[in-house]
Tab-separated table of C-alpha atoms and ligand atoms in Angstrom:
chain	number	residue	atom	x	y	z
A	1	MET	CA	15.753	-3.471	-6.459
A	2	SER	CA	12.001	-3.843	-5.810
A	3	GLN	CA	10.002	-0.521	-5.546
A	4	TYR	CA	7.057	0.026	-3.091
A	5	VAL	CA	4.586	2.789	-2.012
A	6	ALA	CA	2.619	2.984	1.095
A	7	GLY	CA	-1.100	3.880	1.460
A	8	VAL	CA	-2.332	5.292	4.630
A	9	ASP	CA	-5.929	5.713	5.752
A	10	VAL	CA	-6.424	8.088	8.759
A	11	GLY	CA	-9.721	7.787	10.592
A	12	GLY	CA	-11.242	9.192	13.732
A	13	THR	CA	-10.434	5.943	15.641
A	14	LYS	CA	-7.772	4.083	13.679
A	15	ILE	CA	-4.942	4.668	11.281
A	16	ALA	CA	-4.571	1.970	8.550
A	17	ALA	CA	-1.513	1.410	6.377
A	18	ILE	CA	-0.564	-0.985	3.562
A	19	LEU	CA	2.358	-1.474	1.353
A	20	MET	CA	1.979	-2.025	-2.454
A	21	ASP	CA	4.684	-3.197	-4.918
A	22	ALA	CA	5.198	-1.940	-8.494
A	23	ALA	CA	2.824	-4.605	-9.721
A	24	GLY	CA	0.068	-3.491	-7.574
A	25	ARG	CA	0.129	-6.414	-5.197
A	26	THR	CA	-0.525	-5.321	-1.449
A	27	GLY	CA	1.115	-6.730	1.661
A	28	ALA	CA	-0.481	-7.010	5.079
A	29	TRP	CA	-2.886	-4.393	6.399
A	30	ILE	CA	-1.867	-2.815	9.736
A	31	THR	CA	-3.960	-0.644	11.915
A	32	TRP	CA	-3.079	1.363	15.032
A	33	PRO	CA	-5.492	3.507	17.233
A	34	THR	CA	-5.382	7.155	15.977
A	35	GLU	CA	-5.322	8.723	19.542
A	36	ALA	CA	-6.919	11.806	18.009
A	37	ALA	CA	-7.106	13.565	21.255
A	38	GLY	CA	-3.313	14.004	20.851
A	39	GLY	CA	-4.151	16.651	18.234
A	40	PRO	CA	-2.566	16.989	14.734
A	41	GLY	CA	1.010	16.802	16.019
A	42	GLY	CA	0.437	13.590	17.916
A	43	VAL	CA	-1.546	11.922	14.966
A	44	ILE	CA	1.089	12.955	12.436
A	45	GLU	CA	3.788	11.317	14.580
A	46	ARG	CA	1.749	8.115	14.737
A	47	ILE	CA	1.298	8.064	10.944
A	48	ILE	CA	5.032	8.466	10.509
A	49	ALA	CA	5.793	5.841	13.179
A	50	LEU	CA	3.102	3.393	11.439
A	51	ILE	CA	4.875	3.837	8.104
A	52	LYS	CA	8.277	3.142	9.437
A	53	PHE	CA	6.827	0.086	11.413
A	54	ILE	CA	5.201	-1.532	8.181
A	55	MET	CA	8.623	-0.794	6.401
A	56	GLU	CA	10.644	-2.528	9.015
A	57	GLN	CA	8.075	-5.363	9.309
A	58	ASN	CA	8.594	-6.121	5.543
A	59	GLY	CA	12.161	-5.313	5.420
A	60	ILE	CA	11.813	-2.358	3.116
A	61	THR	CA	14.502	0.279	3.000
A	62	GLU	CA	14.000	4.031	2.493
A	63	GLN	CA	15.483	3.820	-0.994
A	64	GLN	CA	12.870	1.268	-1.932
A	65	LEU	CA	9.943	3.326	-0.858
A	66	LEU	CA	9.192	5.762	-3.702
A	67	GLY	CA	6.040	7.603	-2.173
A	68	ILE	CA	3.187	7.617	0.098
A	69	GLY	CA	-0.633	7.963	-0.566
A	70	LEU	CA	-2.518	9.575	2.449
A	71	GLY	CA	-6.155	9.686	2.934
A	72	VAL	CA	-7.590	11.912	5.808
A	73	PRO	CA	-11.178	12.597	6.664
A	74	GLY	CA	-12.948	15.912	6.068
A	75	LEU	CA	-12.235	18.794	3.666
A	76	VAL	CA	-8.889	18.422	2.060
A	77	ASN	CA	-6.833	20.692	-0.296
A	78	SER	CA	-5.071	18.200	-2.347
A	79	ARG	CA	-3.161	20.751	-4.298
A	80	GLU	CA	-1.619	22.415	-1.227
A	81	GLY	CA	-1.286	19.200	0.627
A	82	LYS	CA	-3.417	20.472	3.466
A	83	SER	CA	-6.186	19.210	5.792
A	84	VAL	CA	-8.643	22.116	5.656
A	85	PHE	CA	-10.927	20.831	8.435
A	86	SER	CA	-11.817	17.553	9.787
A	87	PRO	CA	-14.822	16.999	12.116
A	88	ASN	CA	-13.523	13.729	13.236
A	89	LEU	CA	-10.028	14.814	14.202
A	90	PRO	CA	-9.937	17.578	17.004
A	91	GLY	CA	-7.775	20.648	16.080
A	92	TRP	CA	-7.354	19.793	12.474
A	93	ARG	CA	-7.511	23.100	10.674
A	94	ASP	CA	-5.260	23.900	7.758
A	95	ILE	CA	-2.693	21.347	8.578
A	96	PRO	CA	0.078	20.854	6.037
A	97	VAL	CA	-0.187	17.116	6.616
A	98	ALA	CA	1.423	16.028	3.263
A	99	ALA	CA	4.580	17.987	3.820
A	100	MET	CA	4.934	16.849	7.573
A	101	VAL	CA	4.519	13.218	6.798
A	102	GLY	CA	6.796	13.573	3.621
A	103	ARG	CA	9.468	15.320	5.745
A	104	GLY	CA	9.228	12.554	8.456
A	105	ILE	CA	9.820	9.699	6.068
A	106	GLY	CA	11.860	11.547	3.234
A	107	VAL	CA	9.492	10.522	0.408
A	108	PRO	CA	6.884	12.501	-1.576
A	109	VAL	CA	3.262	12.340	-0.492
A	110	ILE	CA	0.051	12.537	-2.436
A	111	ILE	CA	-3.137	13.342	-0.227
A	112	ASP	CA	-6.924	13.360	-0.702
A	113	ASN	CA	-9.949	12.897	1.349
A	114	ASP	CA	-10.389	9.486	2.745
A	115	VAL	CA	-13.801	8.811	0.907
A	116	ARG	CA	-11.988	9.756	-2.425
A	117	MET	CA	-9.092	7.435	-1.577
A	118	ALA	CA	-11.554	4.609	-1.125
A	119	ALA	CA	-13.067	5.546	-4.473
A	120	TRP	CA	-9.703	5.341	-5.998
A	121	GLY	CA	-9.275	1.839	-4.533
A	122	GLU	CA	-12.474	0.562	-5.907
A	123	LYS	CA	-11.874	2.362	-9.418
A	124	LEU	CA	-8.263	0.938	-9.905
A	125	LEU	CA	-8.501	-2.487	-7.896
A	126	GLY	CA	-11.964	-3.262	-6.915
A	127	ALA	CA	-15.479	-3.177	-8.244
A	128	GLY	CA	-14.899	-0.386	-10.593
A	129	ARG	CA	-11.734	-1.549	-12.270
A	130	GLY	CA	-11.479	-1.496	-15.930
A	131	TRP	CA	-14.284	1.178	-16.284
A	132	ASP	CA	-13.848	4.914	-17.163
A	133	ASP	CA	-17.060	6.355	-15.939
A	134	VAL	CA	-17.771	5.263	-12.348
A	135	ILE	CA	-19.281	6.651	-9.318
A	136	CYS	CA	-18.222	5.119	-5.992
A	137	LEU	CA	-20.370	5.906	-2.851
A	138	THR	CA	-19.604	5.123	0.635
A	139	LEU	CA	-22.729	4.770	2.763
A	140	GLY	CA	-21.352	5.005	6.294
A	141	THR	CA	-22.282	7.199	9.207
A	142	GLY	CA	-22.750	9.812	6.411
A	143	ILE	CA	-22.672	9.575	2.643
A	144	GLY	CA	-19.580	10.362	0.422
A	145	SER	CA	-18.519	9.705	-3.037
A	146	GLY	CA	-15.801	9.783	-5.646
A	147	ILE	CA	-16.969	10.514	-9.043
A	148	PHE	CA	-14.746	9.308	-12.048
A	149	ILE	CA	-15.312	10.877	-15.498
A	150	GLN	CA	-13.403	9.538	-18.387
A	151	GLY	CA	-10.907	7.898	-15.798
A	152	LYS	CA	-10.251	11.043	-13.987
A	153	MET	CA	-11.725	12.022	-10.676
A	154	PHE	CA	-13.975	15.039	-10.655
A	155	LYS	CA	-13.466	17.309	-7.599
A	156	GLY	CA	-14.776	20.734	-8.601
A	157	ARG	CA	-13.461	24.311	-8.015
A	158	ASP	CA	-12.911	23.764	-4.336
A	159	GLU	CA	-12.693	19.975	-4.181
A	160	SER	CA	-16.165	19.962	-2.848
A	161	ALA	CA	-17.735	18.014	-5.685
A	162	GLY	CA	-19.532	14.672	-5.066
A	163	GLU	CA	-21.575	15.610	-1.966
A	164	ILE	CA	-24.311	13.222	-3.054
A	165	GLY	CA	-25.281	12.864	0.555
A	166	HIS	CA	-26.503	16.517	0.573
A	167	VAL	CA	-28.665	16.301	-2.593
A	168	THR	CA	-32.365	17.029	-1.486
A	169	VAL	CA	-34.679	13.992	-1.945
A	170	GLU	CA	-37.571	15.361	0.128
A	171	LYS	CA	-38.346	19.049	0.050
A	172	ASP	CA	-39.915	19.178	3.629
A	173	GLY	CA	-37.778	16.475	5.044
A	174	PRO	CA	-35.836	16.743	8.391
A	175	ARG	CA	-33.097	19.320	8.774
A	176	CYS	CA	-29.575	17.956	7.990
A	177	SER	CA	-26.335	18.864	9.717
A	178	CYS	CA	-25.453	20.871	6.458
A	179	GLY	CA	-28.461	23.091	7.144
A	180	ASN	CA	-30.571	21.869	4.287
A	181	LEU	CA	-33.939	19.921	4.600
A	182	GLY	CA	-34.457	16.477	3.387
A	183	CYS	CA	-30.811	15.551	2.313
A	184	LEU	CA	-30.331	11.873	1.127
A	185	GLU	CA	-28.054	11.457	4.170
A	186	MET	CA	-31.180	11.876	6.403
A	187	TYR	CA	-32.602	8.617	4.850
A	188	ALA	CA	-29.958	6.322	3.352
A	189	SER	CA	-26.792	6.904	5.588
A	190	GLY	CA	-26.294	4.660	8.687
A	191	ARG	CA	-27.538	7.551	10.956
A	192	GLY	CA	-30.429	8.108	8.543
A	193	ILE	CA	-31.522	4.534	8.551
A	194	ALA	CA	-31.426	4.497	12.289
A	195	ARG	CA	-33.469	7.581	12.344
A	196	LEU	CA	-36.089	6.115	10.096
A	197	ALA	CA	-36.296	2.970	12.184
A	198	ARG	CA	-36.952	4.995	15.406
A	199	GLU	CA	-39.596	6.999	13.615
A	200	ALA	CA	-41.272	4.011	12.449
A	201	LEU	CA	-41.136	2.414	15.886
A	202	GLU	CA	-42.906	5.379	17.392
A	203	GLN	CA	-45.883	4.453	15.170
A	204	ALA	CA	-45.690	0.683	15.427
A	205	GLY	CA	-44.671	0.005	19.115
A	206	SER	CA	-43.219	-3.436	19.099
A	207	SER	CA	-40.926	-5.198	16.503
A	208	LEU	CA	-38.050	-7.687	16.535
A	209	LEU	CA	-35.894	-4.660	15.817
A	210	LEU	CA	-36.721	-3.211	19.218
A	211	GLU	CA	-35.866	-6.602	20.760
A	212	LEU	CA	-32.474	-6.713	19.039
A	213	ALA	CA	-31.881	-3.271	20.253
A	214	GLY	CA	-32.367	-4.461	23.908
A	215	GLY	CA	-35.719	-2.686	24.104
A	216	ASP	CA	-34.005	0.655	23.655
A	217	ALA	CA	-34.980	2.573	20.514
A	218	GLY	CA	-32.201	4.891	21.170
A	219	SER	CA	-29.687	2.268	20.594
A	220	ILE	CA	-30.898	1.166	17.290
A	221	THR	CA	-28.161	1.438	14.388
A	222	ALA	CA	-28.268	0.488	10.733
A	223	ALA	CA	-26.659	-2.761	11.561
A	224	THR	CA	-29.649	-3.700	13.892
A	225	VAL	CA	-32.115	-2.717	11.305
A	226	CYS	CA	-30.296	-4.761	8.609
A	227	GLN	CA	-30.186	-7.704	10.980
A	228	ALA	CA	-33.940	-7.497	11.842
A	229	ALA	CA	-34.815	-7.073	8.291
A	230	SER	CA	-32.858	-10.226	7.178
A	231	GLN	CA	-34.599	-12.229	9.891
A	232	GLY	CA	-37.981	-11.146	8.270
A	233	ASP	CA	-38.952	-8.294	10.611
A	234	HIS	CA	-41.646	-6.359	8.633
A	235	LEU	CA	-41.002	-2.914	10.049
A	236	ALA	CA	-37.211	-3.197	9.456
A	237	GLN	CA	-37.869	-4.357	5.845
A	238	GLN	CA	-39.993	-1.343	5.295
A	239	VAL	CA	-37.270	1.041	6.651
A	240	VAL	CA	-34.669	-0.619	4.246
A	241	ALA	CA	-37.079	-0.283	1.395
A	242	LYS	CA	-37.538	3.421	2.249
A	243	ALA	CA	-33.859	4.071	2.368
A	244	ALA	CA	-33.477	2.281	-0.889
A	245	MET	CA	-36.187	4.244	-2.582
A	246	TYR	CA	-34.492	7.658	-1.491
A	247	LEU	CA	-31.095	6.265	-2.681
A	248	GLY	CA	-32.657	5.068	-5.921
A	249	ILE	CA	-34.077	8.635	-6.500
A	250	ALA	CA	-30.674	10.174	-6.007
A	251	LEU	CA	-28.779	7.568	-8.041
A	252	ALA	CA	-31.268	7.854	-11.027
A	253	GLY	CA	-30.561	11.648	-11.109
A	254	LEU	CA	-26.865	11.008	-10.997
A	255	ALA	CA	-27.220	8.393	-13.812
A	256	ASN	CA	-29.127	10.966	-15.804
A	257	ILE	CA	-26.514	13.539	-15.323
A	258	LEU	CA	-23.415	11.532	-15.846
A	259	ASN	CA	-24.532	8.432	-17.752
A	260	PRO	CA	-21.903	6.251	-15.785
A	261	GLN	CA	-21.033	2.686	-16.639
A	262	ARG	CA	-21.106	1.503	-13.040
A	263	ILE	CA	-22.220	2.880	-9.697
A	264	VAL	CA	-20.270	1.158	-6.773
A	265	LEU	CA	-21.906	1.076	-3.311
A	266	GLY	CA	-19.710	0.537	-0.299
A	267	GLY	CA	-19.707	1.391	3.531
A	268	GLY	CA	-21.386	-0.227	6.454
A	269	VAL	CA	-24.921	0.257	5.253
A	270	MET	CA	-24.271	-2.199	2.438
A	271	GLY	CA	-24.382	-5.002	5.067
A	272	ALA	CA	-28.090	-4.972	4.108
A	273	GLY	CA	-26.833	-6.693	0.755
A	274	GLU	CA	-29.537	-7.561	-1.887
A	275	LEU	CA	-32.269	-6.359	0.541
A	276	LEU	CA	-31.169	-2.854	-0.254
A	277	LEU	CA	-29.496	-3.310	-3.588
A	278	GLU	CA	-32.537	-4.836	-5.305
A	279	PRO	CA	-34.955	-1.984	-4.642
A	280	VAL	CA	-32.207	0.536	-5.400
A	281	ARG	CA	-31.799	-1.072	-8.991
A	282	ARG	CA	-35.533	-1.121	-9.384
A	283	ALA	CA	-35.959	2.562	-8.474
A	284	VAL	CA	-33.148	3.546	-10.911
A	285	ARG	CA	-34.684	1.381	-13.840
A	286	GLU	CA	-37.945	2.989	-13.085
A	287	ARG	CA	-36.815	6.602	-12.844
A	288	ALA	CA	-33.750	7.100	-15.151
A	289	MET	CA	-33.787	7.791	-18.837
A	290	PRO	CA	-33.727	4.741	-21.098
A	291	LEU	CA	-29.940	4.540	-21.805
A	292	ASN	CA	-29.099	5.884	-18.417
A	293	ARG	CA	-31.044	3.171	-16.535
A	294	GLU	CA	-28.716	0.521	-18.003
A	295	VAL	CA	-26.038	1.562	-15.267
A	296	GLU	CA	-24.670	-1.353	-13.390
A	297	ILE	CA	-25.154	-0.959	-9.654
A	298	VAL	CA	-22.800	-3.131	-7.685
A	299	THR	CA	-21.409	-3.763	-4.186
A	300	ALA	CA	-17.862	-2.556	-3.459
A	301	GLU	CA	-15.284	-5.252	-3.175
A	302	LEU	CA	-12.414	-3.840	-0.884
A	303	GLY	CA	-14.455	-3.446	2.412
A	304	GLU	CA	-12.806	-1.382	5.106
A	305	ARG	CA	-9.427	-1.665	3.350
A	306	ALA	CA	-10.503	0.384	0.426
A	307	GLY	CA	-9.077	3.661	1.719
A	308	ALA	CA	-5.719	2.420	2.333
A	309	ILE	CA	-5.563	0.384	-0.801
A	310	GLY	CA	-6.714	3.303	-2.899
A	311	ALA	CA	-4.124	5.614	-1.354
A	312	ALA	CA	-1.479	2.993	-2.143
A	313	ALA	CA	-2.878	2.640	-5.689
A	314	LEU	CA	-2.826	6.292	-6.325
A	315	ALA	CA	0.682	6.622	-5.005
A	316	ARG	CA	1.741	3.745	-7.206
A	317	GLN	CA	0.335	5.558	-10.233
A	318	GLU	CA	1.961	8.822	-9.264
A	319	PHE	CA	5.410	7.681	-7.995
A	320	ILE	CA	6.108	4.260	-9.670
A	321	LEU	CA	4.104	4.460	-12.993
A	322	GLY	CA	4.534	8.095	-13.331
A	323	GLU	CA	0.984	8.717	-14.478
A	324	GLY	CA	-0.036	11.294	-12.184
A	325	ARG	CA	0.068	15.034	-11.948
A	326	SER	CA	3.411	16.045	-10.325
A	327	LYS	CA	2.070	19.450	-8.884
A	328	TRP	CA	0.330	17.446	-6.164
A	329	ILE	CA	3.647	16.122	-4.878
A	330	TRP	CA	5.273	17.101	-1.638
B	401	ZN	ZN1	-27.215	17.935	4.129
């Protein structure tokens, strides 16, 4: 009898699910709208229904499904199987989501934060596979990360480790949502890049960038900045270079502290490609210590599926290969 696990990535707007077999092969990726306004109860019902749907689609029985990996946004207590708080999901406070989903399907559930699950995806099956000391960053609206030390994820005392987005890179920089000044997130996240672009436009006035945004500086996103930069717009290129410099400063610091083999960069901001990657690599080469500057900085491979694939890959380790820590099972 073939064995399977399911990986689920819960986001503010959509829930994604994928099945994985014992050999680590994945099936089709299915997404449903989250309907987050329905509150925790409604969203959890949808998670359960989506897992049942994907099993039915693939002709998999309850006996064949050995476990579920679940990634949820925000602060998670993985030991207790709880979503502590999620800014993207209204009403989610101290929700025992692992137990609720586990009861709904009748299999054990392993849970973590969505960015950490995406990091697991890259570590096990993407750009970080085969390496023990890897840092995976997601550069999206904000910046999140998963840090692997000797093959294990480092989460810290309260599972709040890896907040690279809130490292100070400019002591008198703008105030971040976390309360600090000059966080990396203010420069190199999607929101940060859009902010830098608006600021630069105030000085310069006109640019292809403004044209691409339909003449409205307020509607500029990181994607418009990347598009304008790749079409040769000087101002947009300067914005990308600035974001890359700050990211490079933070990554050089990380490389000096952890001496990783690889740093994997994913998320929407990486749509900028080499335009961003090249100056980041240069900054790390210039700033990190001799051995630490040898770190390879690469682009993530799994794209938007990383979260669901990582959740499934972690569940496979835990429930099929039996390599995980059973105290985190519900
Ligand atoms: Zn911050």
